[in-house]
PDB file of C-alpha atoms and ligand atoms in Angstrom:
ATOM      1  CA  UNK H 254      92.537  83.875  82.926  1.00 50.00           C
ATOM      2  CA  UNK H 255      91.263  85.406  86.298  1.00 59.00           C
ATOM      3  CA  UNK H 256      88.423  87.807  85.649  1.00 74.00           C
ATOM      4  CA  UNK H 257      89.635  91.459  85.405  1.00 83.00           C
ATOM      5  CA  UNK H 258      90.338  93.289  88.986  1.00 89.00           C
ATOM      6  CA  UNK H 259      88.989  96.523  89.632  1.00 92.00           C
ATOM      7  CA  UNK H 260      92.125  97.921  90.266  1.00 93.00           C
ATOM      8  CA  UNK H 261      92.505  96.502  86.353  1.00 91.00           C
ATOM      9  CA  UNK H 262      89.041  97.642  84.595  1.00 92.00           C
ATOM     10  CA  UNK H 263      89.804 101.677  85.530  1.00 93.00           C
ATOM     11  CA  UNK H 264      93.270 101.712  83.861  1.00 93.00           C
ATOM     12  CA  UNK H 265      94.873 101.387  80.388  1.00 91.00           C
ATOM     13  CA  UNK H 266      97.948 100.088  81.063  1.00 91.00           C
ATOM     14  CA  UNK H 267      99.163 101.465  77.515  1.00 89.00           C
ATOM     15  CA  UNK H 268      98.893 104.669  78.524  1.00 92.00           C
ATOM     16  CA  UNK H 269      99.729 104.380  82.443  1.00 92.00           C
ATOM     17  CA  UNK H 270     103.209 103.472  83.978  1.00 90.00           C
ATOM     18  CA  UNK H 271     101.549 102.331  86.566  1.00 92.00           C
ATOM     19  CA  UNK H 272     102.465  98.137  87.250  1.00 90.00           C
ATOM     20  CA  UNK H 273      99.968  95.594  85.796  1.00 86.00           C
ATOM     21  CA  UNK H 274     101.095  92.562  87.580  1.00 74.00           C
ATOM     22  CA  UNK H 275     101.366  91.050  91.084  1.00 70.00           C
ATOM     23  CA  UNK H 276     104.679  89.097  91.319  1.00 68.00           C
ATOM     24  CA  UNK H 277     104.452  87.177  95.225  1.00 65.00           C
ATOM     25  CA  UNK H 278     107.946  87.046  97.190  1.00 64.00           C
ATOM     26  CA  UNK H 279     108.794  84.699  99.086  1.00 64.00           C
ATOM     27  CA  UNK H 280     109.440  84.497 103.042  1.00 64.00           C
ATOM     28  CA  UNK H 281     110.000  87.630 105.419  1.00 79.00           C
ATOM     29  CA  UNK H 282     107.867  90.462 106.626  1.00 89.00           C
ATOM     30  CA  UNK H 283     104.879  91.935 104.870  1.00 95.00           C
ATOM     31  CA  UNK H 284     105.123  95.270 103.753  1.00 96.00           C
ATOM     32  CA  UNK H 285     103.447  98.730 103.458  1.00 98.00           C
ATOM     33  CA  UNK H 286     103.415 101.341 101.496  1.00 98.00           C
ATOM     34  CA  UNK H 287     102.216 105.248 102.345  1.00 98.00           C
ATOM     35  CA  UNK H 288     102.315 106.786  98.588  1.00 98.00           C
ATOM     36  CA  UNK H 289     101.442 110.266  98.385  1.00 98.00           C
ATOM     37  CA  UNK H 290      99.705 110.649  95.278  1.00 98.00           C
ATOM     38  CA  UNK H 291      98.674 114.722  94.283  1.00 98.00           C
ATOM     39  CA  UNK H 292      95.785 113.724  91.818  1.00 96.00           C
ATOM     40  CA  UNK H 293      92.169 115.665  92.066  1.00 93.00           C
ATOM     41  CA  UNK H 294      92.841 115.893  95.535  1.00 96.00           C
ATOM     42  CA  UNK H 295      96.110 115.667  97.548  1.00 98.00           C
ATOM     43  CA  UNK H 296      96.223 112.673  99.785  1.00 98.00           C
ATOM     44  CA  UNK H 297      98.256 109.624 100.937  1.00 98.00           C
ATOM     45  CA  UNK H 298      97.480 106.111 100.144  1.00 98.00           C
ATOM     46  CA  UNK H 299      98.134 103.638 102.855  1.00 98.00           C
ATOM     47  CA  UNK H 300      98.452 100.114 101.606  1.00 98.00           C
ATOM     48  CA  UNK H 301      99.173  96.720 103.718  1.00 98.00           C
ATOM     49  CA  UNK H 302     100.214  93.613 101.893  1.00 97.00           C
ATOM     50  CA  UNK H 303      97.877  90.996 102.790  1.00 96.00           C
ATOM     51  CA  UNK H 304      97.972  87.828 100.381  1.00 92.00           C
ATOM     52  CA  UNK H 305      98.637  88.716  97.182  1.00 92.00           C
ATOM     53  CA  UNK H 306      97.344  92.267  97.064  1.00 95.00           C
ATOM     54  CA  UNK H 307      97.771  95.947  98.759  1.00 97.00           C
ATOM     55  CA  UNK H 308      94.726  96.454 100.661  1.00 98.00           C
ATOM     56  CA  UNK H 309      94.476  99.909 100.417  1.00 98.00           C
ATOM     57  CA  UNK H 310      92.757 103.597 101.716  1.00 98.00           C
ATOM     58  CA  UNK H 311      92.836 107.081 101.231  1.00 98.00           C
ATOM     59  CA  UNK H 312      93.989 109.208 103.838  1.00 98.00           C
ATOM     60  CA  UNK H 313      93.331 113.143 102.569  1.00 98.00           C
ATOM     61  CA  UNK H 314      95.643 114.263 105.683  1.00 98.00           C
ATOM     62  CA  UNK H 315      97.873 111.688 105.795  1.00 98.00           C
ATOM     63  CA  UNK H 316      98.881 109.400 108.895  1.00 98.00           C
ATOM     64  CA  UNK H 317      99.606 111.378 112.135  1.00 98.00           C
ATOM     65  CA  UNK H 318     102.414 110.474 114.974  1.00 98.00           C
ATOM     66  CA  UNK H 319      99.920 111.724 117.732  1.00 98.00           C
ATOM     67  CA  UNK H 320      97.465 109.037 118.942  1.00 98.00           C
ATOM     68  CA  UNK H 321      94.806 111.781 119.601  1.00 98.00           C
ATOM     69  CA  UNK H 322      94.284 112.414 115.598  1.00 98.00           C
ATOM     70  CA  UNK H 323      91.807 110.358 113.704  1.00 97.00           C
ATOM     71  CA  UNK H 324      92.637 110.523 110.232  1.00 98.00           C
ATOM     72  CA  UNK H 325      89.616 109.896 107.636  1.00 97.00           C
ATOM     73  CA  UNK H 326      90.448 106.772 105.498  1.00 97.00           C
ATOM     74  CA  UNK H 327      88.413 105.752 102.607  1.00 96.00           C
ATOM     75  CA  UNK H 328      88.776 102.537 101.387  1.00 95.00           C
ATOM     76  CA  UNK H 329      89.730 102.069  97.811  1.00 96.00           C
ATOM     77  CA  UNK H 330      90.039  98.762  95.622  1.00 96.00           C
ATOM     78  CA  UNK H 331      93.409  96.420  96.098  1.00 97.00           C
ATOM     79  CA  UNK H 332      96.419  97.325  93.979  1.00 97.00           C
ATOM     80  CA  UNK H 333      99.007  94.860  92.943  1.00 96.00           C
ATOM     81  CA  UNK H 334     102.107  94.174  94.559  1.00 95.00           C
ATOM     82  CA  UNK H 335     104.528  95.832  92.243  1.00 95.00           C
ATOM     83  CA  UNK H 336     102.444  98.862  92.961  1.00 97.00           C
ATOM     84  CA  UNK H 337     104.519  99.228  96.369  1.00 97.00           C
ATOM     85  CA  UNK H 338     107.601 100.658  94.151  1.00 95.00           C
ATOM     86  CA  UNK H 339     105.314 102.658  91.800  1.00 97.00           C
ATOM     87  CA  UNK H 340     106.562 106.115  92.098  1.00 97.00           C
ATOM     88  CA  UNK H 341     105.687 108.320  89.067  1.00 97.00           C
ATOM     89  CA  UNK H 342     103.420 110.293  86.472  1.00 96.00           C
ATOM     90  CA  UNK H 343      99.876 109.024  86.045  1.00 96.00           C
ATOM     91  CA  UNK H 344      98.925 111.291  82.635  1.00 94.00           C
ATOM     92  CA  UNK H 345      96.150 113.239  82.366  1.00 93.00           C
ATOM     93  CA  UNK H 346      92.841 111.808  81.923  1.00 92.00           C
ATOM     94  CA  UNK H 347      93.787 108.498  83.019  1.00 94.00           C
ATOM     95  CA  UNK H 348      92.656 107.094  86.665  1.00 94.00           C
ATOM     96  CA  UNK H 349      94.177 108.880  89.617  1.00 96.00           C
ATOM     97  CA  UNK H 350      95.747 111.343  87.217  1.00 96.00           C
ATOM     98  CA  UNK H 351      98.766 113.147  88.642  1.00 97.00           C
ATOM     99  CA  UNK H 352     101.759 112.719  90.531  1.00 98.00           C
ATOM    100  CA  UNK H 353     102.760 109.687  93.060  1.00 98.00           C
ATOM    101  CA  UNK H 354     105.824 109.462  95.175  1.00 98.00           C
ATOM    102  CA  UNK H 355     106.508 106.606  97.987  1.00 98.00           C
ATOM    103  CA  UNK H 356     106.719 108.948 100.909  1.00 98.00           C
ATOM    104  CA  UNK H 357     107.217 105.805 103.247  1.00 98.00           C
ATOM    105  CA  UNK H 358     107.565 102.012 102.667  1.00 98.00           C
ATOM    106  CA  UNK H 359     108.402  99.043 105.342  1.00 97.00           C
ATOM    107  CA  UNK H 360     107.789  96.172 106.669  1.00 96.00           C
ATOM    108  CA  UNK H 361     104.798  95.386 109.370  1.00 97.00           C
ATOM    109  CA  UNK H 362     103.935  92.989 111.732  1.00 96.00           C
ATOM    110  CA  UNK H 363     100.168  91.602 112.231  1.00 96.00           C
ATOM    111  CA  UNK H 364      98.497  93.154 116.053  1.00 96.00           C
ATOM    112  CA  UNK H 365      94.953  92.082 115.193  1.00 96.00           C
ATOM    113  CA  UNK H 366      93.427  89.649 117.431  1.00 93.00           C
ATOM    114  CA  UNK H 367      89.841  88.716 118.452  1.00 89.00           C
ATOM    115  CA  UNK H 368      88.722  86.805 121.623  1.00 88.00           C
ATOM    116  CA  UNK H 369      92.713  86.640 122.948  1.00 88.00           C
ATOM    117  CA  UNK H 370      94.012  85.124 119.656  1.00 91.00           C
ATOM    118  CA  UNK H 371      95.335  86.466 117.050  1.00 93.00           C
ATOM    119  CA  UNK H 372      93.733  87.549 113.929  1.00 95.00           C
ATOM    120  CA  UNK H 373      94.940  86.971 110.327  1.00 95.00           C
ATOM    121  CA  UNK H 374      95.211  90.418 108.458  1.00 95.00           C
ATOM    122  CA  UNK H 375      92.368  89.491 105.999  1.00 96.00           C
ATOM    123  CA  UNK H 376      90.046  88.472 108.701  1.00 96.00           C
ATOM    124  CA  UNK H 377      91.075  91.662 110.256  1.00 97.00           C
ATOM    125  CA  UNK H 378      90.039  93.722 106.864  1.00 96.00           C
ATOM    126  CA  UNK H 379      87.148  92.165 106.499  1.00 94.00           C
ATOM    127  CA  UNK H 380      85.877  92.075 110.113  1.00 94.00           C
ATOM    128  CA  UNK H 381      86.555  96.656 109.760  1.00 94.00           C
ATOM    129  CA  UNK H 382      89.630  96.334 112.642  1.00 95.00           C
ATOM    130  CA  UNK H 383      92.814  96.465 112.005  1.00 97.00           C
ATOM    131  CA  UNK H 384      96.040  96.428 114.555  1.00 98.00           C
ATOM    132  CA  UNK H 385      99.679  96.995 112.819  1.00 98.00           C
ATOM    133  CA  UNK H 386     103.234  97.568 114.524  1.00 97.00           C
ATOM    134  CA  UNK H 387     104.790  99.700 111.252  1.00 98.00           C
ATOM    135  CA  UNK H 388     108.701  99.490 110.424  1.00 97.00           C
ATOM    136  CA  UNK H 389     108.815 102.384 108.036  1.00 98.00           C
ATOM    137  CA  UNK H 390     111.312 105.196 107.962  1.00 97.00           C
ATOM    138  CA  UNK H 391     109.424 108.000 109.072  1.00 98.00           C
ATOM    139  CA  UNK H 392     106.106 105.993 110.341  1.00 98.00           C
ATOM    140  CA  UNK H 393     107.250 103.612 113.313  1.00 97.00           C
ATOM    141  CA  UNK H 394     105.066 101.647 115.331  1.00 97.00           C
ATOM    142  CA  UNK H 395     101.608 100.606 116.294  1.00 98.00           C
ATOM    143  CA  UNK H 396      98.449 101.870 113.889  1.00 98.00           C
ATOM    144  CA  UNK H 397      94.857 100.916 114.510  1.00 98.00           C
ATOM    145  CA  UNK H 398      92.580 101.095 111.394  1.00 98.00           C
ATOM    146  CA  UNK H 399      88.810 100.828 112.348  1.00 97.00           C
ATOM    147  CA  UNK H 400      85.560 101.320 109.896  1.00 95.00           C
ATOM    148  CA  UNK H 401      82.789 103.633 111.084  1.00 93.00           C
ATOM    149  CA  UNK H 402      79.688 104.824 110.115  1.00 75.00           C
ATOM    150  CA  UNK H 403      76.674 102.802 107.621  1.00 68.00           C
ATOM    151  CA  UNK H 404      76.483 100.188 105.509  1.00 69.00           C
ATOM    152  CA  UNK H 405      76.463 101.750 102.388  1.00 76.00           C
ATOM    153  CA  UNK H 406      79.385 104.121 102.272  1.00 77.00           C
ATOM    154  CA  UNK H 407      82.294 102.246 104.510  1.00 82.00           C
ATOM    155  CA  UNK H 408      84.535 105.125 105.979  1.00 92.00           C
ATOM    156  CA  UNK H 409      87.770 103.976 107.852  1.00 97.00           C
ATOM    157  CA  UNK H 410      90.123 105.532 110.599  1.00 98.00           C
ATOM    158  CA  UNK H 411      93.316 105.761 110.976  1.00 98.00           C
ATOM    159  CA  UNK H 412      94.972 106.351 114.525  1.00 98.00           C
ATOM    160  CA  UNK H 413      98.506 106.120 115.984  1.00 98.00           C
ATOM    161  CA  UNK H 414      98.153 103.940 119.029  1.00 98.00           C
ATOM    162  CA  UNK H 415      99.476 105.025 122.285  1.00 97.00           C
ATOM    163  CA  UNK H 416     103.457 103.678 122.288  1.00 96.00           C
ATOM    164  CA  UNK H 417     106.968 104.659 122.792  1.00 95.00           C
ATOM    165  CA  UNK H 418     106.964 106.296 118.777  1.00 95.00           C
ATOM    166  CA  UNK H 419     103.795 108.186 119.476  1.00 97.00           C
ATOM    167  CA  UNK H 420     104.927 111.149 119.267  1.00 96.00           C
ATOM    168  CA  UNK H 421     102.133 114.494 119.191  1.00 94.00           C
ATOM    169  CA  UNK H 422     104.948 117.539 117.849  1.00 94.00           C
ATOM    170  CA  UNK H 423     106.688 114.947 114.935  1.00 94.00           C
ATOM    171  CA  UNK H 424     104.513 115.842 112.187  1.00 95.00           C
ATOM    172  CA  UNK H 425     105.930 113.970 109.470  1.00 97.00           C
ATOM    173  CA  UNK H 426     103.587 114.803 106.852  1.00 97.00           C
ATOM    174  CA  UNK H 427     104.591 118.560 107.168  1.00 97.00           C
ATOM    175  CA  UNK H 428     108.132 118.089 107.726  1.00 97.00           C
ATOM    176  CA  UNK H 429     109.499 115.115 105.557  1.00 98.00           C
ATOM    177  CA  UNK H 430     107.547 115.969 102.295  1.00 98.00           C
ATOM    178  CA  UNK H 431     110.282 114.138 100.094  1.00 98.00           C
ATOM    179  CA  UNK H 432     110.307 110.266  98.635  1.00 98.00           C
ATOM    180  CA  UNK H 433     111.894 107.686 100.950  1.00 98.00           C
ATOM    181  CA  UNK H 434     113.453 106.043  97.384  1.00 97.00           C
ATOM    182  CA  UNK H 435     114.421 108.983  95.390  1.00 97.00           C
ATOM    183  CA  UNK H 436     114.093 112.141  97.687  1.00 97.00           C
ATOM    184  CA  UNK H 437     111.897 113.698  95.084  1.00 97.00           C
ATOM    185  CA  UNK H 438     108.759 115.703  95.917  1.00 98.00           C
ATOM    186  CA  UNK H 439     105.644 115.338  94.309  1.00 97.00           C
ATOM    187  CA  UNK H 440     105.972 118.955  92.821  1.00 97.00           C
ATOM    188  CA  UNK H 441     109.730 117.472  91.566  1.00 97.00           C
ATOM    189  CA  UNK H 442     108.014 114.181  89.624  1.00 96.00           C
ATOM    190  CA  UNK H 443     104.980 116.910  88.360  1.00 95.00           C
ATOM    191  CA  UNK H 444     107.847 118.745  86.933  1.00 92.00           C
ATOM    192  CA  UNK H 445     110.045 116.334  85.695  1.00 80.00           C
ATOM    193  CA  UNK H 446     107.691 115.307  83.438  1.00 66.00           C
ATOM    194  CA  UNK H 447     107.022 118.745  82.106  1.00 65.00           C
ATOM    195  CA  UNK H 448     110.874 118.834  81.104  1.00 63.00           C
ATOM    196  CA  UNK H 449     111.099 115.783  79.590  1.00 62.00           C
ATOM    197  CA  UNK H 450     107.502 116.702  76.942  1.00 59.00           C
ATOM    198  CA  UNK H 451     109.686 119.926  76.623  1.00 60.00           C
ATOM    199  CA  UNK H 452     113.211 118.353  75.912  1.00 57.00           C
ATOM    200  CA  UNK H 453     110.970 115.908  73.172  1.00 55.00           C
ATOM    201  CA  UNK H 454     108.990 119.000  71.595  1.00 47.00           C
ATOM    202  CA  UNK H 455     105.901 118.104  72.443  1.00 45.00           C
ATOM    203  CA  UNK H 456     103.235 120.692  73.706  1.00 43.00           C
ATOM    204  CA  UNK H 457     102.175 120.142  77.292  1.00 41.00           C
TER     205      UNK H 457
HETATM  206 MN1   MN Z1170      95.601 107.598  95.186  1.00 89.17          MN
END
């Protein structure tokens, strides 16, 4: 048995839907994942596959279209790669309680380089820069994540490099709110799940 993940040791996975395991696929693109997730605080969680895990951050704003926006990213700990269809209810008083939708998924391709030569993604993580060329639905095109500031508390950035799909007026957070699976809002999943404790008799 591997020794527990983080990612494992904050959830009880008989109370959450959210996935346990990490099935690999074979061939083809990575992926990404932007899930916005309304839990304590609204914000968007941008995950790369890299191996066999999501690295992952928290954006509180969300990714921006106009390269002149640096959007905070905290790093938080690697999810597993089922978690890139998780779209759901996370019940109160578990870990990240609240709703989660997949506002964008795709597939990326690997910009990081040092000296001239390309960099492998999880060089790139650990080395605090990292160059992606997104093919999402409503995020297209070249992303630069970079960690700032000291030691002890790593915070990240997240930019919108300067290409043809930059794009300052798009505003995609504000104007495509919805689920790139289902269409649903995070407000629609919050209240789904209020109908269905209702339709069972259960008190909320
Ligand atoms: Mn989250």
């Amino acid at each position: 048995m591997a020794a527990q993940s983080e990612y494992e040791r904050k959830r009880e996975f008989d109370r959450t839907p959210e996935p346990r395991g990490s099935r690999r696929r074979g061939g083809s693109s990575p992926r990404f994942v932007v899930q916005k997730h309304d839990a304590t605080s609204l914000h968007y969680d941008f995950r790369l596959e890299v191996g066999d895990v999501l690295k992952s951050w928290a954006v509180p704003k969300g990714p921006s279209t106009d390269p002149r926006d640096k959007r905070l990213a905290m790093p938080t700990e690697d999810h597993p790669l089922d978690y890139i269809d998780f779209e759901g209810l996370i019940p109160d008083e578990q870990y990240g309680a609240g709703p989660v939708i997949v506002w964008d998924v795709g597939t990326y391709q690997n910009l990081s380089e040092a000296d001239g030569a390309e960099l492998d993604p999880a060089d790139a993580v650990e080395k605090g820069h990292v160059k992606v060329w997104l093919d999402g639905e409503k995020l297209s095109g070249g992303y630069a994540l970079t960690r700032t500031g000291g030691a002890g508390r790593p915070r990240w950035l997240l930019v919108k490099l300067r290409d043809a799909a930059a794009d300052a007026r798009r505003n995609p957070v504000s104007s495509r709110p919805e689920s790139v699976r289902s269409g649903r809002t995070v407000e629609d999943v919050a209240a789904d799940d209020v109908a269905a404790d209702d339709d069972q008799g259960r008190s909320r």
